Amino acid sequence: ELMSTARDHFTKGHYRLAEPLLMQLQSDGAQSPEIPYMLATITFDRGNLKRAIQLFKTSLEIDPEFTDSSVGLSIILNDLGKYDEAKKVFETAYS
């Protein structure tokens, strides 16, 4: 139920409402790659690229094939000029 509500707020762009729910799920030990993915997206939106990278990587540790996190991470890395690393992440997602 909590995940569904968090996902609903997130998809509607209501990040202020989604974030505390996601943090609660994370602190409760939920192991869905969606949680750090959504937190990474919120963090990226706020301009904290370093933390967003960490969260995307956490999502991919849970599920290395979680495409949304691979795409998000590769975009940030590409924007930072880390082209080889971005390409590797992208290729891993689509291999």
Short mmCIF file of C-alpha atoms in Angstrom, two decimals:
data_model
loop_
_atom_site.label_atom_id
_atom_site.label_comp_id
_atom_site.label_asym_id
_atom_site.label_seq_id
_atom_site.Cartn_x
_atom_site.Cartn_y
_atom_site.Cartn_z
CA GLU A 1 0.00 0.00 0.00
CA LEU A 2 2.75 2.45 0.97
CA MET A 3 4.70 1.65 -2.19
CA SER A 4 1.64 2.16 -4.34
CA THR A 5 0.96 5.55 -2.77
CA ALA A 6 4.61 6.60 -3.12
CA ARG A 7 4.66 5.50 -6.78
CA ASP A 8 1.43 7.40 -7.45
CA HIS A 9 2.80 10.63 -5.95
CA PHE A 10 6.08 10.17 -7.83
CA THR A 11 4.47 9.62 -11.23
CA LYS A 12 2.33 12.72 -10.71
CA GLY A 13 5.47 14.74 -9.92
CA HIS A 14 4.49 15.25 -6.28
CA TYR A 15 8.01 14.64 -5.05
CA ARG A 16 7.49 16.32 -1.66
CA LEU A 17 4.77 13.77 -0.93
CA ALA A 18 6.58 10.78 -2.42
CA GLU A 19 9.95 11.29 -0.76
CA PRO A 20 9.01 10.67 2.89
CA LEU A 21 7.09 7.55 1.90
CA LEU A 22 10.08 6.26 -0.07
CA MET A 23 12.39 7.03 2.83
CA GLN A 24 10.06 5.09 5.13
CA LEU A 25 10.06 2.10 2.78
CA GLN A 26 13.84 2.25 2.57
CA SER A 27 14.25 2.42 6.36
CA ASP A 28 11.84 -0.51 6.71
CA GLY A 29 14.26 -2.56 4.59
CA ALA A 30 12.22 -2.80 1.39
CA GLN A 31 14.37 -4.22 -1.40
CA SER A 32 12.75 -2.85 -4.53
CA PRO A 33 14.98 -1.17 -7.13
CA GLU A 34 12.17 1.32 -7.66
CA ILE A 35 12.74 2.95 -4.26
CA PRO A 36 16.31 4.16 -4.82
CA TYR A 37 15.42 4.87 -8.47
CA MET A 38 12.62 7.24 -7.47
CA LEU A 39 14.78 8.82 -4.76
CA ALA A 40 17.58 9.26 -7.31
CA THR A 41 15.22 10.99 -9.70
CA ILE A 42 13.99 13.32 -6.95
CA THR A 43 17.58 14.02 -5.88
CA PHE A 44 18.65 14.66 -9.48
CA ASP A 45 15.73 17.05 -9.90
CA ARG A 46 17.08 19.01 -6.94
CA GLY A 47 20.53 19.20 -8.52
CA ASN A 48 22.42 16.82 -6.24
CA LEU A 49 24.14 14.75 -8.92
CA LYS A 50 26.56 12.96 -6.60
CA ARG A 51 23.77 11.61 -4.40
CA ALA A 52 21.63 10.77 -7.44
CA ILE A 53 24.50 8.69 -8.85
CA GLN A 54 24.79 6.81 -5.55
CA LEU A 55 21.07 6.10 -5.48
CA PHE A 56 20.96 4.92 -9.11
CA LYS A 57 23.87 2.58 -8.32
CA THR A 58 22.04 1.29 -5.25
CA SER A 59 19.02 0.52 -7.42
CA LEU A 60 21.25 -1.38 -9.85
CA GLU A 61 22.82 -3.35 -6.99
CA ILE A 62 19.33 -4.60 -6.15
CA ASP A 63 18.50 -5.34 -9.79
CA PRO A 64 21.30 -4.94 -12.36
CA GLU A 65 18.73 -5.09 -15.16
CA PHE A 66 16.51 -2.26 -13.87
CA THR A 67 16.51 -0.23 -17.07
CA ASP A 68 15.17 3.05 -15.65
CA SER A 69 18.12 3.32 -13.27
CA SER A 70 20.61 2.38 -15.98
CA VAL A 71 19.26 5.07 -18.25
CA GLY A 72 19.19 7.69 -15.48
CA LEU A 73 22.72 6.88 -14.38
CA SER A 74 24.10 6.86 -17.92
CA ILE A 75 22.51 10.27 -18.62
CA ILE A 76 24.13 11.84 -15.56
CA LEU A 77 27.51 10.28 -16.30
CA ASN A 78 27.31 11.45 -19.90
CA ASP A 79 26.41 14.97 -18.75
CA LEU A 80 29.47 14.91 -16.47
CA GLY A 81 31.69 13.93 -19.41
CA LYS A 82 32.22 10.38 -18.14
CA TYR A 83 31.42 8.95 -21.55
CA ASP A 84 33.12 5.56 -21.19
CA GLU A 85 31.44 4.87 -17.86
CA ALA A 86 28.08 6.05 -19.22
CA LYS A 87 28.44 3.80 -22.26
CA LYS A 88 29.28 0.81 -20.06
CA VAL A 89 26.20 1.36 -17.86
CA PHE A 90 23.98 1.77 -20.92
CA GLU A 91 25.38 -1.31 -22.65
CA THR A 92 24.98 -3.40 -19.49
CA ALA A 93 21.31 -2.44 -19.34
CA TYR A 94 20.68 -3.49 -22.92
CA SER A 95 22.81 -6.62 -23.14
#
